[in-house]
Amino acid sequence: MDALIHLASFIAPAVAVGALVALAGRLWFSTAGSSGRWWQHTAIDSLAGVGALLGGLWYFGVDGKMATYAAMVAAAATSQWVCSKGWKG
């Protein structure tokens, strides 16, 4: 049970940031150019954030580094930009 709680606590920041970035992407980018629903964007952004957290855990050897959290935000924002086709204007 403790391992499950620890895993959920490790993933929770990525899911929260993924949901907030997906919501901000819906408000910032037009929905006509985006592909997918809001929950798909949330899932993709969250997976990108979890990937960044795992990369930070591997690189630093511990979780909770500010550089890892910055990479998580950058990964989620980049994936939202790609999903929303932000390069098209």
mmCIF file of C-alpha atoms in Angstrom:
data_model
loop_
_atom_site.group_PDB
_atom_site.id
_atom_site.type_symbol
_atom_site.label_atom_id
_atom_site.label_comp_id
_atom_site.label_asym_id
_atom_site.label_seq_id
_atom_site.Cartn_x
_atom_site.Cartn_y
_atom_site.Cartn_z
ATOM 1 C CA MET A 1 0.000 0.000 0.000
ATOM 2 C CA ASP A 2 2.868 2.366 0.793
ATOM 3 C CA ALA A 3 4.419 1.763 -2.620
ATOM 4 C CA LEU A 4 1.121 2.583 -4.314
ATOM 5 C CA ILE A 5 0.793 5.817 -2.337
ATOM 6 C CA HIS A 6 4.393 6.746 -3.174
ATOM 7 C CA LEU A 7 3.801 6.056 -6.881
ATOM 8 C CA ALA A 8 0.600 8.130 -6.859
ATOM 9 C CA SER A 9 2.442 10.975 -5.133
ATOM 10 C CA PHE A 10 5.192 10.781 -7.741
ATOM 11 C CA ILE A 11 2.720 10.955 -10.651
ATOM 12 C CA ALA A 12 0.290 13.508 -9.151
ATOM 13 C CA PRO A 13 2.274 16.659 -10.118
ATOM 14 C CA ALA A 14 2.478 15.526 -13.744
ATOM 15 C CA VAL A 15 -1.260 14.828 -13.896
ATOM 16 C CA ALA A 16 -2.091 18.200 -12.307
ATOM 17 C CA VAL A 17 0.228 20.098 -14.643
ATOM 18 C CA GLY A 18 -1.049 18.103 -17.615
ATOM 19 C CA ALA A 19 -4.655 19.011 -16.803
ATOM 20 C CA LEU A 20 -3.832 22.685 -16.257
ATOM 21 C CA VAL A 21 -1.797 22.915 -19.447
ATOM 22 C CA ALA A 22 -4.580 21.226 -21.441
ATOM 23 C CA LEU A 23 -7.089 23.696 -20.020
ATOM 24 C CA ALA A 24 -4.808 26.634 -20.777
ATOM 25 C CA GLY A 25 -4.251 25.255 -24.285
ATOM 26 C CA ARG A 26 -7.994 25.219 -24.884
ATOM 27 C CA LEU A 27 -8.211 28.839 -23.781
ATOM 28 C CA TRP A 28 -5.094 30.031 -25.612
ATOM 29 C CA PHE A 29 -5.181 28.121 -28.901
ATOM 30 C CA SER A 30 -8.220 27.896 -31.110
ATOM 31 C CA THR A 31 -10.000 24.572 -30.831
ATOM 32 C CA ALA A 32 -10.516 24.393 -34.596
ATOM 33 C CA GLY A 33 -6.838 23.670 -35.218
ATOM 34 C CA SER A 34 -6.383 21.211 -32.393
ATOM 35 C CA SER A 35 -6.890 17.514 -32.761
ATOM 36 C CA GLY A 36 -8.402 15.447 -29.987
ATOM 37 C CA ARG A 37 -10.530 16.051 -26.965
ATOM 38 C CA TRP A 38 -9.516 17.738 -23.718
ATOM 39 C CA TRP A 39 -9.028 14.428 -21.905
ATOM 40 C CA GLN A 40 -6.761 13.196 -24.687
ATOM 41 C CA HIS A 41 -4.650 16.327 -24.380
ATOM 42 C CA THR A 42 -4.587 15.895 -20.601
ATOM 43 C CA ALA A 43 -3.410 12.294 -20.981
ATOM 44 C CA ILE A 44 -0.711 13.179 -23.511
ATOM 45 C CA ASP A 45 0.529 16.141 -21.459
ATOM 46 C CA SER A 46 0.523 14.024 -18.299
ATOM 47 C CA LEU A 47 2.504 11.253 -19.999
ATOM 48 C CA ALA A 48 5.050 13.802 -21.200
ATOM 49 C CA GLY A 49 5.308 15.120 -17.638
ATOM 50 C CA VAL A 50 5.741 11.639 -16.180
ATOM 51 C CA GLY A 51 8.455 10.993 -18.751
ATOM 52 C CA ALA A 52 10.274 14.126 -17.643
ATOM 53 C CA LEU A 53 9.907 13.107 -13.987
ATOM 54 C CA LEU A 54 11.307 9.654 -14.743
ATOM 55 C CA GLY A 55 14.183 11.225 -16.657
ATOM 56 C CA GLY A 56 14.952 13.499 -13.718
ATOM 57 C CA LEU A 57 14.791 10.556 -11.314
ATOM 58 C CA TRP A 58 17.205 8.635 -13.506
ATOM 59 C CA TYR A 59 19.593 11.583 -14.003
ATOM 60 C CA PHE A 60 19.672 12.944 -10.444
ATOM 61 C CA GLY A 61 19.003 9.711 -8.582
ATOM 62 C CA VAL A 62 16.309 11.340 -6.423
ATOM 63 C CA ASP A 63 12.930 12.857 -7.123
ATOM 64 C CA GLY A 64 11.780 16.325 -6.174
ATOM 65 C CA LYS A 65 14.502 18.420 -7.835
ATOM 66 C CA MET A 66 13.371 21.810 -9.126
ATOM 67 C CA ALA A 67 15.148 21.186 -12.429
ATOM 68 C CA THR A 68 13.029 18.064 -12.875
ATOM 69 C CA TYR A 69 9.835 19.996 -12.199
ATOM 70 C CA ALA A 70 10.904 22.673 -14.686
ATOM 71 C CA ALA A 71 11.524 19.952 -17.275
ATOM 72 C CA MET A 72 8.085 18.499 -16.493
ATOM 73 C CA VAL A 73 6.387 21.827 -17.153
ATOM 74 C CA ALA A 74 8.396 22.332 -20.346
ATOM 75 C CA ALA A 75 7.553 18.821 -21.583
ATOM 76 C CA ALA A 76 3.844 19.247 -20.874
ATOM 77 C CA ALA A 77 3.753 22.677 -22.519
ATOM 78 C CA THR A 78 5.639 21.423 -25.571
ATOM 79 C CA SER A 79 3.336 18.444 -26.006
ATOM 80 C CA GLN A 80 0.304 20.717 -25.708
ATOM 81 C CA TRP A 81 1.789 23.051 -28.309
ATOM 82 C CA VAL A 82 2.318 20.110 -30.670
ATOM 83 C CA CYS A 83 -1.188 18.695 -30.023
ATOM 84 C CA SER A 84 -2.740 22.116 -30.605
ATOM 85 C CA LYS A 85 -0.685 22.655 -33.759
ATOM 86 C CA GLY A 86 0.633 25.897 -32.306
ATOM 87 C CA TRP A 87 3.088 26.444 -35.130
ATOM 88 C CA LYS A 88 0.199 27.156 -37.501
ATOM 89 C CA GLY A 89 -0.704 30.321 -35.658
#
